[in-house]
Amino acid sequence: MHPPTTDVAIIGAGTAGCFIASLLDEAGIDCLLIEKSRGVGGRCSHRRIDNDYGIDLGAPEFSHSMVTNPLLKEKFNSWVSKGYLSSWAKKVNRFDTYTSIDETVVTLCGAPSMNSWHKKSVRHINILMQTKAYTIRRVEDCWHLLDESNTVIVVAKKIVITTPPEQAIDLLNTLNNYSYCHTLPTNSLPQYVCAVGFTKRLNAKADFYQGGHALLHNAIRENSKPGRVCPAPLKEVWVLHSTYDWAQQQHHAESGVAATQLVAAFCQHFGIEAEPHILTSHYWRMAQYKKASQENVNYTWDSALKIGCCGDWLAGGGTFGAISSALALHQQMLTQCPVGKG
C-alpha cells in the first residue's frame, strides 16, 4: 500500500497540533495529524475510571483572560457557542492563605472533558492514531516520515512538529546539520497527578487551590467543573498536581507511590478525617519546560525546508501558550506559503 500524501503533516495531536490543524483546514490546506497515543488531547488528558465516569488528569482549563488577539477572541467565543468549551466559575485561593475570602474566577474548560475540545476541533481531519514518526527525510521537494522499521508512513510537502521539545529534537536530529535544534529547550520538569474521591463533603471552601505548598502545585475540585457529576457513592472528587521540584526529588518513582503522599499531604493540610479513595494516578515526565532562550519567539519555521515547531513550551506554557504558538506559526506559514502556491 502507498503511504498517504498531504500538504502538511502535523506530528502530535495535543492542543497546539489540533489547533493548527483546524486553522490549516479552514484555510483550505490539506493536512494530516500523526499521534502516537490512542486519542487526541496530549496533556489535556482525560482518563476513564469506569464506563460512565472520567477525570481530567492534565491541564484543567483554557484561560482566556490574557487573550488580546481579535482572531483568538473570536475563536474562543465560537468554541463556547458551539459547546466545545463551557464557562467554569470557581472559587480560588492559596494553600497558605488562612482566610475565608475566596476569589471567584471564570475560566473555560472542555465539555464534557478537556480533550473533547480537541476531538470536536479535528473531527473532519485525517488522523493516524497510535503511529509514531521516528525519522524524517527530505526526498526531492517532499518530506518522508518513517516509522521504527524505516517504513514510510506519510509523504508531505511541509512538516509541523508539536511534540514536547525532547521528542522534537530527536526527530530534528535525524536531519543533518539542522540549525534550529540548539534553540529548543531541553530541561523538562516532571509532575505527578492523582485523583482522589471522598464519600463525605469536605470543609475546603474554595474549588481551586494553588501556591504556597511544598508538595501540591494545585488541588482542583473536579466536580465543580460544569457537567461533572460524582459517581455514587462519592460526594467529591479532587485532582491533585504535585509541585515540579517535589516531583524531581522523587527520581521517577511510580505514580501510585507518589499519589499516596500527595493525598496524605492534602488531607493533612485541610484536616480531612474522611477516608480518601485514590481513583487513578499518572506521572507526567515532561510537564513543564525551562526556556533555553529568552528571545520572544514562540515558534520556529524554516521557510526553505518548510518545517517548523509550535507548542506551549515555545510560548510560556499552558493551553493558552499552545494556542498562541500554533496561531503564530499558522500565520507565518500562510504568509510565506499562500494557499495554492506550495
Coordinates of C-alpha atoms in Angstrom, one line a residue:
M1 CA 0.0 0.0 0.0
H2 CA 1.2 3.5 -0.8
P3 CA 1.6 5.9 2.2
P4 CA -0.9 8.8 2.4
T5 CA 0.2 12.1 1.0
T6 CA -0.7 15.5 2.3
D7 CA 0.3 19.1 2.1
V8 CA 1.1 19.5 5.9
A9 CA 1.9 16.6 8.2
I10 CA 1.4 17.6 11.8
I11 CA 3.2 15.5 14.4
G12 CA 1.4 15.4 17.7
A13 CA -2.4 15.9 18.4
G14 CA -2.2 17.9 21.6
T15 CA -3.6 21.4 21.9
A16 CA -1.1 23.0 19.5
G17 CA -1.4 20.2 17.0
C18 CA -5.2 20.2 16.9
F19 CA -5.5 23.9 16.7
I20 CA -3.0 24.4 13.9
A21 CA -4.6 21.5 12.0
S22 CA -8.1 23.2 12.4
L23 CA -6.7 26.5 11.2
L24 CA -5.0 25.0 8.2
D25 CA -8.1 23.0 7.3
E26 CA -10.2 26.2 7.5
A27 CA -7.7 27.8 5.1
G28 CA -8.3 25.0 2.6
I29 CA -5.0 23.3 3.2
D30 CA -4.9 19.6 3.3
C31 CA -3.3 18.3 6.5
L32 CA -2.9 15.1 8.4
L33 CA -2.3 14.6 12.1
I34 CA 0.0 11.9 13.4
E35 CA -0.5 10.8 17.0
K36 CA 1.5 8.1 18.9
S37 CA -1.3 7.7 21.5
R38 CA -4.8 6.2 21.2
G39 CA -6.5 9.6 21.3
V40 CA -6.1 13.3 20.9
G41 CA -5.5 15.8 23.6
G42 CA -1.9 15.5 24.7
R43 CA -1.5 16.9 28.2
C44 CA -5.2 17.7 28.3
S45 CA -5.6 14.1 29.2
H46 CA -8.9 12.6 30.3
R47 CA -8.8 9.2 31.9
R48 CA -11.8 7.0 32.2
I49 CA -12.3 5.4 35.6
D50 CA -15.2 3.3 34.6
N51 CA -17.7 3.1 31.7
D52 CA -19.6 6.2 32.9
Y53 CA -17.0 8.4 34.6
G54 CA -13.8 10.0 33.6
I55 CA -11.4 12.6 35.1
D56 CA -9.2 15.4 33.6
L57 CA -5.7 14.5 34.6
G58 CA -3.8 17.1 32.7
A59 CA -4.4 20.8 32.0
P60 CA -7.5 21.8 34.0
E61 CA -8.7 24.8 31.9
F62 CA -8.4 27.1 29.0
S63 CA -7.5 30.5 30.4
H64 CA -8.9 33.2 28.1
S65 CA -8.2 36.3 30.3
M66 CA -4.9 37.0 28.6
V67 CA -6.4 36.8 25.1
T68 CA -6.0 40.1 23.2
N69 CA -5.7 38.8 19.6
P70 CA -9.0 39.5 17.8
L71 CA -8.9 36.2 16.0
L72 CA -8.4 34.3 19.2
K73 CA -11.2 36.1 20.9
E74 CA -13.4 35.2 18.0
K75 CA -12.3 31.6 18.2
F76 CA -12.9 31.3 22.0
N77 CA -16.4 32.8 21.5
S78 CA -17.1 30.4 18.7
W79 CA -16.0 27.4 20.8
V80 CA -18.3 28.4 23.6
S81 CA -21.3 28.9 21.3
K82 CA -20.7 25.5 19.7
G83 CA -20.4 23.8 23.1
Y84 CA -16.8 22.9 22.7
L85 CA -16.0 24.9 25.9
S86 CA -18.0 25.9 28.9
S87 CA -17.6 28.6 31.5
W88 CA -16.2 27.5 34.8
A89 CA -16.9 29.9 37.7
K90 CA -14.8 28.7 40.6
K91 CA -13.6 30.0 44.0
V92 CA -9.9 30.1 44.1
N93 CA -7.4 30.5 47.0
R94 CA -3.9 29.7 48.0
F95 CA -2.8 26.8 50.2
D96 CA -1.0 29.2 52.6
T97 CA -3.9 31.7 52.9
Y98 CA -5.9 31.1 56.0
T99 CA -8.9 33.5 55.4
S100 CA -12.5 32.8 54.4
I101 CA -12.1 35.2 51.4
D102 CA -12.1 33.2 48.2
E103 CA -11.8 35.0 44.8
T104 CA -14.3 33.9 42.1
V105 CA -12.5 33.4 38.8
V106 CA -14.2 32.5 35.5
T107 CA -12.2 30.4 33.0
L108 CA -13.2 27.9 30.3
C109 CA -12.9 24.1 30.3
G110 CA -13.7 21.4 27.7
A111 CA -17.2 20.0 27.9
P112 CA -17.8 17.3 29.0
S113 CA -14.0 16.7 29.3
M114 CA -10.9 18.8 28.4
N115 CA -10.0 16.7 25.4
S116 CA -13.5 16.9 24.0
W117 CA -12.4 20.3 22.5
H118 CA -9.6 18.5 20.6
K119 CA -12.0 15.8 19.3
K120 CA -14.5 18.3 18.1
S121 CA -11.9 20.6 16.6
V122 CA -10.4 18.0 14.3
R123 CA -13.3 15.6 13.7
H124 CA -13.1 16.3 9.9
I125 CA -9.3 16.0 9.7
N126 CA -7.5 12.7 8.9
I127 CA -5.6 11.3 11.9
L128 CA -3.1 8.4 12.1
M129 CA -3.6 7.1 15.6
Q130 CA -1.0 5.0 17.5
T131 CA 1.6 6.0 14.9
K132 CA 5.0 7.4 15.8
A133 CA 7.4 9.1 13.4
Y134 CA 11.0 8.1 14.2
T135 CA 12.8 9.6 11.2
I136 CA 12.2 12.5 8.8
R137 CA 14.0 12.6 5.4
R138 CA 14.0 15.2 2.6
V139 CA 13.4 13.5 -0.7
E140 CA 13.5 16.0 -3.6
D141 CA 10.8 18.6 -2.7
C142 CA 8.9 16.4 -0.2
W143 CA 9.2 15.0 3.3
H144 CA 9.1 11.3 4.1
L145 CA 8.1 10.4 7.6
L146 CA 9.3 6.9 8.6
D147 CA 8.3 4.6 11.5
E148 CA 10.6 2.5 13.6
S149 CA 11.2 -0.1 10.9
N150 CA 12.1 2.7 8.3
T151 CA 8.8 2.3 6.5
V152 CA 7.4 5.5 5.0
I153 CA 4.1 6.3 6.8
V154 CA 3.4 9.8 5.3
V155 CA 4.7 11.9 2.4
A156 CA 4.2 15.6 2.9
K157 CA 5.2 19.0 1.5
K158 CA 5.6 20.6 4.9
I159 CA 6.0 19.4 8.5
V160 CA 4.8 20.9 11.7
I161 CA 6.2 19.3 14.9
T162 CA 4.1 19.9 18.1
T163 CA 5.5 17.2 20.4
P164 CA 7.4 18.0 23.6
P165 CA 10.8 19.5 22.8
E166 CA 12.9 16.4 23.7
Q167 CA 10.9 14.4 21.2
A168 CA 11.0 17.3 18.6
I169 CA 14.8 17.4 19.0
D170 CA 15.1 13.6 18.5
L171 CA 13.2 14.0 15.2
L172 CA 15.1 17.0 14.0
N173 CA 18.4 15.3 14.8
T174 CA 17.6 12.8 12.1
L175 CA 18.4 15.6 9.7
N176 CA 22.0 16.5 9.1
N177 CA 23.2 19.9 10.4
Y178 CA 19.7 21.2 11.3
S179 CA 20.5 24.6 12.8
Y180 CA 17.3 25.1 15.0
C181 CA 17.9 22.3 17.5
H182 CA 20.2 24.3 19.7
T183 CA 17.4 26.9 20.2
L184 CA 14.9 24.4 21.7
P185 CA 14.5 23.9 25.5
T186 CA 15.8 20.6 26.8
N187 CA 15.3 21.0 30.5
S188 CA 11.9 19.5 31.2
L189 CA 10.2 19.4 34.6
P190 CA 8.1 16.4 35.7
Q191 CA 4.9 16.4 37.6
Y192 CA 2.7 13.8 39.4
V193 CA -1.1 13.9 39.3
C194 CA -3.8 11.9 41.0
A195 CA -7.5 11.9 41.6
V196 CA -9.0 11.2 45.0
G197 CA -12.6 10.7 45.9
F198 CA -14.5 11.2 49.2
T199 CA -17.9 9.9 50.3
K200 CA -18.4 12.9 52.5
R201 CA -18.3 16.6 51.6
L202 CA -15.1 18.4 52.7
N203 CA -14.5 21.6 54.6
A204 CA -12.4 23.1 51.8
K205 CA -14.4 26.2 50.8
A206 CA -12.5 27.0 47.5
D207 CA -12.6 24.9 44.4
F208 CA -9.1 25.6 43.2
Y209 CA -6.0 26.0 45.5
Q210 CA -2.6 26.9 44.1
G211 CA 0.6 28.2 45.6
G212 CA 2.2 28.0 49.0
H213 CA 2.6 24.3 49.4
A214 CA 5.8 22.2 49.2
L215 CA 4.2 19.1 47.6
L216 CA 1.0 20.4 46.0
H217 CA 1.2 22.7 43.0
N218 CA -2.6 22.8 42.9
A219 CA -5.7 21.0 44.1
I220 CA -8.9 21.1 42.0
R221 CA -12.4 20.1 43.0
E222 CA -13.2 18.2 39.8
N223 CA -16.9 18.1 40.4
S224 CA -17.0 21.9 40.4
K225 CA -16.5 21.9 36.7
P226 CA -19.6 22.3 34.5
G227 CA -21.2 19.0 33.6
R228 CA -19.1 16.9 36.0
V229 CA -21.0 14.7 38.4
C230 CA -19.5 12.5 41.0
P231 CA -20.2 8.7 40.7
A232 CA -22.0 7.2 43.6
P233 CA -21.2 6.9 46.5
L234 CA -18.6 9.7 46.1
K235 CA -19.6 13.2 47.1
E236 CA -16.4 15.0 46.0
V237 CA -13.6 14.3 43.6
W238 CA -10.3 16.2 43.8
V239 CA -7.4 16.2 41.3
L240 CA -4.0 16.9 42.9
H241 CA -1.0 18.1 40.9
S242 CA 2.4 18.0 42.5
T243 CA 5.0 20.8 42.5
Y244 CA 7.7 20.3 39.9
D245 CA 10.5 20.5 42.5
W246 CA 9.0 17.8 44.6
A247 CA 8.4 15.6 41.5
Q248 CA 12.1 15.9 40.6
Q249 CA 13.0 14.8 44.1
Q250 CA 11.1 11.5 43.6
H251 CA 13.5 10.3 40.9
H252 CA 10.8 8.8 38.7
A253 CA 9.0 6.9 41.4
E254 CA 5.8 5.1 40.4
S255 CA 2.8 7.3 40.2
G256 CA 0.9 5.2 42.7
V257 CA 3.5 5.7 45.3
A258 CA 3.6 9.5 44.8
A259 CA -0.2 9.6 44.8
T260 CA -0.3 8.2 48.4
Q261 CA 2.0 11.0 49.5
L262 CA 0.0 13.7 47.7
V263 CA -3.3 12.6 49.1
A264 CA -1.8 12.4 52.6
A265 CA -0.5 16.0 52.3
F266 CA -3.9 17.2 51.0
C267 CA -5.8 15.5 53.9
Q268 CA -3.3 16.8 56.5
H269 CA -3.4 20.4 55.1
F270 CA -7.2 20.6 55.4
G271 CA -7.6 18.4 58.4
I272 CA -9.6 15.8 56.5
E273 CA -10.7 12.8 58.5
A274 CA -12.9 11.2 55.8
E275 CA -11.3 8.2 54.2
P276 CA -9.8 9.0 50.8
H277 CA -10.2 6.8 47.8
I278 CA -7.4 7.1 45.3
L279 CA -9.1 6.7 41.9
T280 CA -6.2 7.0 39.5
S281 CA -2.7 8.5 39.2
H282 CA -0.3 9.5 36.4
Y283 CA 3.3 10.7 36.0
W284 CA 4.0 13.4 33.5
R285 CA 7.6 13.0 32.7
M286 CA 7.7 16.2 30.6
A287 CA 5.1 18.6 32.2
Q288 CA 6.8 21.9 32.1
Y289 CA 9.9 23.5 30.4
K290 CA 12.6 26.0 31.2
K291 CA 13.2 28.0 28.0
A292 CA 16.6 27.8 26.6
S293 CA 16.4 31.3 25.1
Q294 CA 14.8 34.5 26.4
E295 CA 14.1 35.6 22.8
N296 CA 10.4 36.5 22.2
V297 CA 10.0 33.7 19.6
N298 CA 7.0 31.4 20.1
Y299 CA 7.5 29.1 17.1
T300 CA 10.2 28.0 14.7
W301 CA 9.8 27.9 10.9
D302 CA 12.4 27.1 8.2
S303 CA 11.0 28.6 5.0
A304 CA 13.5 26.9 2.8
L305 CA 12.9 23.4 4.2
K306 CA 9.3 24.1 5.1
I307 CA 9.5 22.6 8.6
G308 CA 8.7 24.1 11.9
C309 CA 7.7 23.6 15.5
C310 CA 5.0 25.0 17.7
G311 CA 3.8 24.2 21.2
D312 CA 3.1 25.6 24.7
W313 CA 6.8 25.2 25.6
L314 CA 7.7 27.9 23.0
A315 CA 5.1 30.4 24.3
G316 CA 5.0 30.5 28.0
G317 CA 3.3 27.2 28.8
G318 CA -0.2 26.1 29.3
T319 CA -3.1 25.7 26.9
F320 CA -3.0 29.5 26.1
G321 CA 0.7 29.1 25.2
A322 CA -0.1 26.2 22.9
I323 CA -2.9 28.0 21.1
S324 CA -0.8 31.2 20.8
S325 CA 2.2 29.4 19.4
A326 CA 0.0 27.4 16.9
L327 CA -1.7 30.6 15.7
A328 CA 1.6 32.4 15.2
L329 CA 3.1 29.6 13.2
H330 CA -0.1 29.2 11.1
Q331 CA 0.0 32.9 10.2
Q332 CA 3.7 32.7 9.3
M333 CA 3.1 29.7 7.1
L334 CA 0.2 31.4 5.2
T335 CA 2.4 34.5 4.7
Q336 CA 5.3 32.5 3.2
C337 CA 3.3 29.8 1.5
P338 CA -0.1 31.1 0.5
V339 CA -2.9 28.7 -0.4
G340 CA -2.4 27.1 -3.8
K341 CA 1.3 28.2 -4.0
G342 CA 3.0 25.2 -2.4

